[in-house]
Coordinates of C-alpha atoms in Angstrom, one line a residue:
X1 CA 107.6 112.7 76.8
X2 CA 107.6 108.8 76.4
X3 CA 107.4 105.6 77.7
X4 CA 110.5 103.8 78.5
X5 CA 111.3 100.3 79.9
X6 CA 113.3 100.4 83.6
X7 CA 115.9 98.8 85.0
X8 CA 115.2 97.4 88.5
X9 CA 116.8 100.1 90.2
X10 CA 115.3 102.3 88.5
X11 CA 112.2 101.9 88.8
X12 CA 112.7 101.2 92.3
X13 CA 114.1 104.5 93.3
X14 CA 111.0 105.8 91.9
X15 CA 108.2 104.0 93.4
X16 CA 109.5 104.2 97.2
X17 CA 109.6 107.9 97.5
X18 CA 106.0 108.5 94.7
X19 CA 103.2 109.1 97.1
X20 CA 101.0 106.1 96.0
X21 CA 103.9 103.5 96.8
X22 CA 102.8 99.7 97.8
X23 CA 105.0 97.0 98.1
X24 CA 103.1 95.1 94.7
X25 CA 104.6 97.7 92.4
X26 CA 108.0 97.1 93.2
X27 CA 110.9 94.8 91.3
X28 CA 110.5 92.4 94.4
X29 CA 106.8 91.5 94.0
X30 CA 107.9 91.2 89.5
X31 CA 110.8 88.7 90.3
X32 CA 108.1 86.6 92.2
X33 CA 105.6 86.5 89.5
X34 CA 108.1 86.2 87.0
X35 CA 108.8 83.0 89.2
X36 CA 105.1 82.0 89.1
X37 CA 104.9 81.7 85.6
X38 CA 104.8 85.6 84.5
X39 CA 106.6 88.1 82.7
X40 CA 107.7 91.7 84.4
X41 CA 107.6 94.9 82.6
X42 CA 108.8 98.2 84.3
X43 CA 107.7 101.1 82.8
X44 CA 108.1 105.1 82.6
X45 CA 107.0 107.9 81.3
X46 CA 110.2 109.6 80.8
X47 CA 110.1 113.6 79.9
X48 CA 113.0 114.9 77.6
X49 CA 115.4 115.4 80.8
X50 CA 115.0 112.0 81.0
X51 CA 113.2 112.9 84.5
X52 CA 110.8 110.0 85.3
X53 CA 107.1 111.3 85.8
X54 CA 105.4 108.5 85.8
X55 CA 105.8 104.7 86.5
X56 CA 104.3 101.4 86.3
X57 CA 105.0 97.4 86.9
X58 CA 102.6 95.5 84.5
X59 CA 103.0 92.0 85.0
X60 CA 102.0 89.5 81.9
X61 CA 101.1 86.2 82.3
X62 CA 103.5 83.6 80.4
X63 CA 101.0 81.7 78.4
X64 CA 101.7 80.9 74.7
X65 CA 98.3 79.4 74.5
X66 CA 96.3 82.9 75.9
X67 CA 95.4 85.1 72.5
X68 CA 94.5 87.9 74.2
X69 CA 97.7 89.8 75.7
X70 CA 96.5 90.7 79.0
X71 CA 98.2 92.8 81.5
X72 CA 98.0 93.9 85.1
X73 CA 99.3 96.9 87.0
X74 CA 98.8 95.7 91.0
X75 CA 97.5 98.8 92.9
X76 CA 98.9 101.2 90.3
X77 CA 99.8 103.3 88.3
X78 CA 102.4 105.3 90.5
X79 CA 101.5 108.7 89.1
X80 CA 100.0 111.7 90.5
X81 CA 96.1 111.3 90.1
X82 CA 94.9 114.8 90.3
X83 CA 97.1 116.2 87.1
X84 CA 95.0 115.4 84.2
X85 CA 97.1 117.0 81.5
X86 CA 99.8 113.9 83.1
X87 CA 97.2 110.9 83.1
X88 CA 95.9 111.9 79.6
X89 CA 99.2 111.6 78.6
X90 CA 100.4 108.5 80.2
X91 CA 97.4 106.6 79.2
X92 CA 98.0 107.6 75.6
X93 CA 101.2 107.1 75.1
X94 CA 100.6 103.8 77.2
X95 CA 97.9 102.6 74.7
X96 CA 100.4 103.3 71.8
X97 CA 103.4 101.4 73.6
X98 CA 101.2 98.5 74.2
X99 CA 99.3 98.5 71.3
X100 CA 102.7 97.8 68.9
X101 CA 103.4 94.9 71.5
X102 CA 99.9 93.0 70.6
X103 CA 98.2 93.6 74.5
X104 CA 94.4 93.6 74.2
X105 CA 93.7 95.7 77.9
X106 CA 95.9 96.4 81.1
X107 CA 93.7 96.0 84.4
X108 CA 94.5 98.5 87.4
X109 CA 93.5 99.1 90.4
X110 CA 94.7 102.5 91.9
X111 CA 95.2 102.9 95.5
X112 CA 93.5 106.2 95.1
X113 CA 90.8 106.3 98.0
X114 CA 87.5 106.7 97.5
X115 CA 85.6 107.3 100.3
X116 CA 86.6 107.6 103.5
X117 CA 84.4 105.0 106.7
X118 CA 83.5 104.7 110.4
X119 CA 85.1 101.8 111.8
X120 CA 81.1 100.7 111.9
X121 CA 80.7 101.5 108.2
X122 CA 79.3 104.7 108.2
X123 CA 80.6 107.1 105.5
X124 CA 82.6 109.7 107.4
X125 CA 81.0 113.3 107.3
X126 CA 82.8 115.6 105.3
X127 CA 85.0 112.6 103.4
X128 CA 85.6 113.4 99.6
X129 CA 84.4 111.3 96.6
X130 CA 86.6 110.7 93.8
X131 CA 83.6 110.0 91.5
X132 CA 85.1 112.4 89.4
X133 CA 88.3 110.8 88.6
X134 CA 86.2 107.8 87.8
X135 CA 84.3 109.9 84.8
X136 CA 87.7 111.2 83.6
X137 CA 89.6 107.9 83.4
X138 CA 85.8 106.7 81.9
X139 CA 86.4 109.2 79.3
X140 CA 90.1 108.5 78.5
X141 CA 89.5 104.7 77.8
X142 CA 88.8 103.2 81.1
X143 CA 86.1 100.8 81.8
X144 CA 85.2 100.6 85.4
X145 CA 84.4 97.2 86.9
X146 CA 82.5 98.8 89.3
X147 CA 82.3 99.4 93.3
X148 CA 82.3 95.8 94.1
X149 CA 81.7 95.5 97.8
X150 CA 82.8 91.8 98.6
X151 CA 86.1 90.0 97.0
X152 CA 85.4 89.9 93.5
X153 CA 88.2 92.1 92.7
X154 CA 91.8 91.1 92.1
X155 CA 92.8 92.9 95.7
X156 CA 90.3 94.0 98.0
X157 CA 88.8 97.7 97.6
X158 CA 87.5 97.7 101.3
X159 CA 91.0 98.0 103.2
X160 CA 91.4 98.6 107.5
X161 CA 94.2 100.7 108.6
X162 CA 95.8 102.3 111.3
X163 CA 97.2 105.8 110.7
X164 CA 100.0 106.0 113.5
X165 CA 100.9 108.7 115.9
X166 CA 104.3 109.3 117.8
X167 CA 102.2 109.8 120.5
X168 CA 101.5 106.2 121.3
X169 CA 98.9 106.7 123.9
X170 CA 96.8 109.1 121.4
X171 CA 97.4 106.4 119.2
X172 CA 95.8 103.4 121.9
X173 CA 93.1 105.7 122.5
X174 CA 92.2 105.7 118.6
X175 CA 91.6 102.4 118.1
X176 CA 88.2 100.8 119.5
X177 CA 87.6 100.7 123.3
X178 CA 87.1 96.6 122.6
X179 CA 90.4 96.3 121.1
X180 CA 92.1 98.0 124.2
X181 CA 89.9 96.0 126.4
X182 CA 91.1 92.9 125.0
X183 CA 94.8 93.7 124.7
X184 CA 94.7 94.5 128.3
X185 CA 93.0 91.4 129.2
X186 CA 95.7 89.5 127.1
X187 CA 98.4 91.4 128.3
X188 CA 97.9 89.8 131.6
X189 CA 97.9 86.6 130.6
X190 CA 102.1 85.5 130.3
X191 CA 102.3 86.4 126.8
X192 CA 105.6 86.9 124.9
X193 CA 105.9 88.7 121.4
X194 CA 109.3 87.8 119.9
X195 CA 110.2 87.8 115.7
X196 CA 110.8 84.4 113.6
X197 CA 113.1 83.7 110.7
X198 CA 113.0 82.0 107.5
X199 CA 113.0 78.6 109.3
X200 CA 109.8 79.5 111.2
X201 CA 107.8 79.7 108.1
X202 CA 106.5 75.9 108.2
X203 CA 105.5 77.4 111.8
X204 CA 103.3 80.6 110.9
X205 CA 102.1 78.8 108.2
X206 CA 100.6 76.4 110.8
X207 CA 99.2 78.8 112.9
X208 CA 97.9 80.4 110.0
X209 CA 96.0 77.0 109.7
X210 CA 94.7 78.0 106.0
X211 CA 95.0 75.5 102.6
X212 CA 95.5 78.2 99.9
X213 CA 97.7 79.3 99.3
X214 CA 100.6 77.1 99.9
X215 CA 103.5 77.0 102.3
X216 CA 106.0 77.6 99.0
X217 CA 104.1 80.7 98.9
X218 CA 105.4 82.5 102.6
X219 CA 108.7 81.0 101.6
X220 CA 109.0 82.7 98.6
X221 CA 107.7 86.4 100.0
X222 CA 110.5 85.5 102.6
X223 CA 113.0 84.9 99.6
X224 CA 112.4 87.7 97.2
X225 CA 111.3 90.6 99.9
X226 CA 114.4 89.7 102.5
X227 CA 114.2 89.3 106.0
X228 CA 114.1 93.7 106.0
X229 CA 111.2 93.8 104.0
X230 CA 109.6 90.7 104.9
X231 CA 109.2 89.8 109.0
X232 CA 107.5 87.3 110.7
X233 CA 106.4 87.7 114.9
X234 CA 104.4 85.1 117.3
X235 CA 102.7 85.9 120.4
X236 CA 104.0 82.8 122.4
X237 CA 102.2 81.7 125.7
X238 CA 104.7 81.2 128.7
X239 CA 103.4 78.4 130.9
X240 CA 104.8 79.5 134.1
X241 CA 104.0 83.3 133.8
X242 CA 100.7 82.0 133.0
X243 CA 99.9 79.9 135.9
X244 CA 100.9 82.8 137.8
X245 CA 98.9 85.3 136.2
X246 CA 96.0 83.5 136.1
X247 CA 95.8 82.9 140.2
X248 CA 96.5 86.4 140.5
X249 CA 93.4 87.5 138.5
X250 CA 91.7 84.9 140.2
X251 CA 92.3 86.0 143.3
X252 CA 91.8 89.2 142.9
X253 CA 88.3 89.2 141.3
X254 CA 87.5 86.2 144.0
X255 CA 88.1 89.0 146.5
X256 CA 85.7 91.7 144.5
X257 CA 83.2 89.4 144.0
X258 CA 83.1 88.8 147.9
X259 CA 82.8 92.8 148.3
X260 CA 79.9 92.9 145.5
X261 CA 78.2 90.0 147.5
X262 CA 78.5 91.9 150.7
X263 CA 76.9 95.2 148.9
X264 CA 74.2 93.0 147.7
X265 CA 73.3 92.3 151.6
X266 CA 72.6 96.0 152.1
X267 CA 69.1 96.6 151.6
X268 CA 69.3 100.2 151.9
X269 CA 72.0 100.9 148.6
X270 CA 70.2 102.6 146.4
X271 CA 72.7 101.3 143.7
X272 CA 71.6 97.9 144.0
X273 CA 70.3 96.9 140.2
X274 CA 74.1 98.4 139.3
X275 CA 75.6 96.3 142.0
X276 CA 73.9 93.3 140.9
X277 CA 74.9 93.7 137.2
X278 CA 78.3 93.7 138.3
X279 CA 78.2 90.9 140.3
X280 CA 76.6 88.7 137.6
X281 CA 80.0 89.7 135.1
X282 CA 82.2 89.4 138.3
X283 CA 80.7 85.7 138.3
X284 CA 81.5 85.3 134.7
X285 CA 85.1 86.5 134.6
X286 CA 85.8 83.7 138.3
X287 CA 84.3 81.4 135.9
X288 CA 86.7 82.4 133.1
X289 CA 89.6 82.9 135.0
X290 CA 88.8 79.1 136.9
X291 CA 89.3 77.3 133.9
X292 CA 92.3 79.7 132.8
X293 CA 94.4 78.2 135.8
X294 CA 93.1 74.7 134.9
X295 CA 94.3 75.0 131.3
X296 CA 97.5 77.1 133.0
X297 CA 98.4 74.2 134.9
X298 CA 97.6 71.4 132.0
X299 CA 99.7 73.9 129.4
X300 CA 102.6 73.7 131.7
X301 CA 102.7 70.1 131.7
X302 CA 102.2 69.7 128.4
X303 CA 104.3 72.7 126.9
X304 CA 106.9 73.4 129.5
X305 CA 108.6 75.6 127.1
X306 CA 105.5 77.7 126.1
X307 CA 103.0 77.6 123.2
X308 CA 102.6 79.8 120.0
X309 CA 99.3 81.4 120.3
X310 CA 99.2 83.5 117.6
X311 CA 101.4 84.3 114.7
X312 CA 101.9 87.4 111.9
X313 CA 103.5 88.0 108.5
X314 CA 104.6 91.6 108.1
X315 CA 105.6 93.8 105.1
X316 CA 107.4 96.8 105.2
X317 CA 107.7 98.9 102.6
X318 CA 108.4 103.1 102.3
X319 CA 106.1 105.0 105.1
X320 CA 103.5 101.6 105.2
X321 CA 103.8 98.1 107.1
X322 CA 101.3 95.6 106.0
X323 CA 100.0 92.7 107.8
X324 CA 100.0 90.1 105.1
X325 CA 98.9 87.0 106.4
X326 CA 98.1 86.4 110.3
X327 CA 96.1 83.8 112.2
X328 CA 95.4 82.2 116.2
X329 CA 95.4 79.5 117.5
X330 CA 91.5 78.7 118.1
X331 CA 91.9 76.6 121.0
X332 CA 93.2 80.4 122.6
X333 CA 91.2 82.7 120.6
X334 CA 89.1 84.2 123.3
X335 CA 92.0 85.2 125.2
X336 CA 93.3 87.3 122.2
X337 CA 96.8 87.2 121.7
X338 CA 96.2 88.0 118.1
X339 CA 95.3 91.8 119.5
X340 CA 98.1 91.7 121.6
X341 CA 100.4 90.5 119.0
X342 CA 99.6 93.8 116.6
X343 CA 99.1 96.1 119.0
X344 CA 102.5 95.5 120.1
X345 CA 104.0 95.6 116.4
X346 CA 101.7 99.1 115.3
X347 CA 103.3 100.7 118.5
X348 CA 106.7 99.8 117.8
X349 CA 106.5 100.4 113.8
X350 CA 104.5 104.4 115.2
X351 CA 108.0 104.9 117.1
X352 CA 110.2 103.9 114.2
X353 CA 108.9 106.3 112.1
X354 CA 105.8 104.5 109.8
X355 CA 102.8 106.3 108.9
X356 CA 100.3 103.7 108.2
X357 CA 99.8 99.8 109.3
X358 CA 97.0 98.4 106.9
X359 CA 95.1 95.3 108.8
X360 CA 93.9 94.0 105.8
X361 CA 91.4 94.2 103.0
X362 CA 87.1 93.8 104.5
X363 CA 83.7 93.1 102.5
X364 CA 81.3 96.0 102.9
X365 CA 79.2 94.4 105.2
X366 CA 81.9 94.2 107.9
X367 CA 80.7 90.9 108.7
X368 CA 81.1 90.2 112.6
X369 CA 83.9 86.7 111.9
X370 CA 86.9 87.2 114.4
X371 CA 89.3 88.3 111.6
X372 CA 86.9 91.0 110.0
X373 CA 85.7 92.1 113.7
X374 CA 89.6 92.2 115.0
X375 CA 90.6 94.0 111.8
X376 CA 87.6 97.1 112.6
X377 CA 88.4 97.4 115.9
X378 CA 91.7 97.8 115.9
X379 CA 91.9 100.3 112.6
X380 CA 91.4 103.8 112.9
X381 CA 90.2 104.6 109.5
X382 CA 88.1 102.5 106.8
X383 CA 88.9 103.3 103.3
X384 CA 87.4 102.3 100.1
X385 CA 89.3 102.4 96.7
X386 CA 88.1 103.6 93.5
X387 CA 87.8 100.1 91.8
X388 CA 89.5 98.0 89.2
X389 CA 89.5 99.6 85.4
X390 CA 90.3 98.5 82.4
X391 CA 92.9 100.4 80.3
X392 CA 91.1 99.1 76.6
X393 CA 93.8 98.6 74.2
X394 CA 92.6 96.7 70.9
X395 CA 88.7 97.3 71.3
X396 CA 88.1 93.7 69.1
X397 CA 90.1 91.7 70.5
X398 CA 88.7 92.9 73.9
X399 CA 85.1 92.8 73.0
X400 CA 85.1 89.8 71.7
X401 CA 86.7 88.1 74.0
X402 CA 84.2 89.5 76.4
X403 CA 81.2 88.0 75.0
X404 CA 83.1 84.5 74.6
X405 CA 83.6 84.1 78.5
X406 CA 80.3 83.2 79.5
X407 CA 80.5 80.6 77.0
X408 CA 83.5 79.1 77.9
X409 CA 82.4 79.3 81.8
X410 CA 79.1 77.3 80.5
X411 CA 81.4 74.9 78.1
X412 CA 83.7 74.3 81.0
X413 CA 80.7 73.8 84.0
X414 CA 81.2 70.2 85.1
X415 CA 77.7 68.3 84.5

């Protein structure tokens, strides 16, 4: 066998059916770095059929001034893990290819799990370790950066996700009873889910409400993904339905909280302490659902054609759909329409066919922020990836260069 350079289509017809496919090691993701100031390499290792048995993108940074040739394979290599005899090869013959075209190291960061997590972090009984594929790539070449537990790494190792079911109420029942609680809650509230196009970027990218990166960068997912791969939905409030709404829950808790009152008069219940507790949250929700029709009634005179609430770029790629960028309106938060927003999406992508929606990479703290706590409870399954390696190449060039970095970070500190 050997390595090969792809065509697009080539490669392409290979990564979406492999097992480990992700919509980075595909030709769209290398046409939009090579637009950001990268070069794109597709690579195979072809057997003497010329079947393909292995595959990679490695992207390169364009940079004449850079010495070291540095490369990247994003969330590859798409190859099966478990063969050894196939890996050992790969990464040889890989070395040798890259070593004739001056790289120093590749850096890659398999999607190959490494333990599996509790939605509260606890390590799932009876989940596998792949420590040993980390000793055998150790012992072909690989250095591990480690089992970095925050963002450190080029993608994050911590990732939530949502393994869908046909069955779409075993499916609501497998995400957190706090993330059902609030979709119901939201659900009553007059909202409307409905899908953008390329001229509502400027709009997600408001809701989004974030600095880095930039709006060019939505725009180009948009461009070089298409509008098949590439979606974007908002949860838009509808003023009327929620003026309407909002009296009704009014009204009805209004009336409940009369009955709790009346309970509380009877000395004799022997389920008073429970009655009480009730009461006090009854209060809470009137006072909730009070200001809801004052903001109802302000919204509809302000936005008589509805507000966007919350917003959500999607990508969809083989048997996974990604949320890639999402964000809410803060003024509206606590009446999530973010939850209501992906629910709505995971139940419709479980119908069509998908196997996985991944919410988004965590920290291993699980820290309790609104995106991090939104992303746990409404995942099924907490994975953790093996880690970024470095494939070694020239061992000078890449030791060396090692060493200089913390001098150049001190040379370059501002005083």
């Amino acid at each position: 066998m050997q390595i090969i350079l792809l065509d697009e289509a080539r490669f392409d017809q290979f990564a979406v059916s492999h097992p480990n496919h992700n919509y980075y090691q595909t030709s769209n993701y290398g046409r939009l770095m090579t637009k950001h100031g990268h070069n794109a390499y597709y690579l195979g290792l072809a057997a003497d059929n010329g079947e393909i048995k292995a595959a990679t993108l490695i992207i390169v940074k364009n940079d004449s001034k850079e010495k070291r040739k540095m490369g990247y394979a994003p969330r590859g290599f798409l190859i099966d893990w478990n063969n050894d005899d196939l890996v050992k090869e790969f990464t040889e013959k890989l070395k040798d290819f890259l070593s004739k075209r001056n790289f120093t190291y590749v850096k890659v960061d398999p999607m190959v799990v490494y333990k599996e997590h509790n939605i509260d972090g606890s390590e799932k009984t009876l989940s596998d370790s792949n420590q040993g594929l980390v000793q055998k790539l150790q012992g072909l070449g690989y250095i591990h950066m480690g089992f970095n537990n925050g963002m450190e790494a080029s993608k994050p190792r911590w990732n939530a996700l949502t393994a869908l079911d046909s069955n779409i109420i075993a499916l609501y029942n497998s995400i957190s009873k706090e993330a059902r609680e609030k979709i119901s809650e939201s659900s009553k509230l007059g909202n409307r889910v409905y899908r953008g196009s390329m001229n509502d970027i400027s709009l997600l990218y408001s809701v989004i409400n974030k600095t880095t990166p930039p709006l060019d960068y939505y725009l180009d997912y948009y461009q070089f993904y298409g509008q098949n791969m590439f979606e974007i939905y908002f949860n838009k409030l509808e003023p009327i339905s929620y003026v309407n709404s909002s009296k009704t829950m009014y009204e009805n808790e209004e009336q409940r909280n009369n009955d709790l009152n009346m309970q509380m008069q009877d000395f004799n219940n022997p389920n008073k302490d429970a009655i009480i507790n009730e009461k006090l949250k009854s209060d809470e929700k009137l006072a909730k659902y009070k200001k809801n029709m004052l903001e109802a009634s302000n919204l509809f005179q302000r936005y008589p054609s509805g507000l966007v609430t919350a917003a959500v770029a999607v990508i969809k790629y083989g048997s996974t759909v990604t949320f890639f960028a999402s964000g809410v309106n803060e003024t509206f938060k606590d009446q999530y329409p973010e939850y209501l927003l992906k629910w709505q999406l995971i139940q419709e992508y479980a119908k069509m066919g998908y196997k996985v929606v991944n919410l988004g990479g965590l920290t291993s703290e699980f820290k309790k922020d609104y995106e991090s706590t939104l992303m746990t409870e409404m995942s099924n399954k907490i994975v953790e990836y093996i880690g970024e390696f470095d494939l070694v190449i020239n061992k000078k060039a890449y030791y060396t260069g090692s060493r200089l970095n913390p001098i150049l970070n001190w040379l370059n500190t501002p005083i």
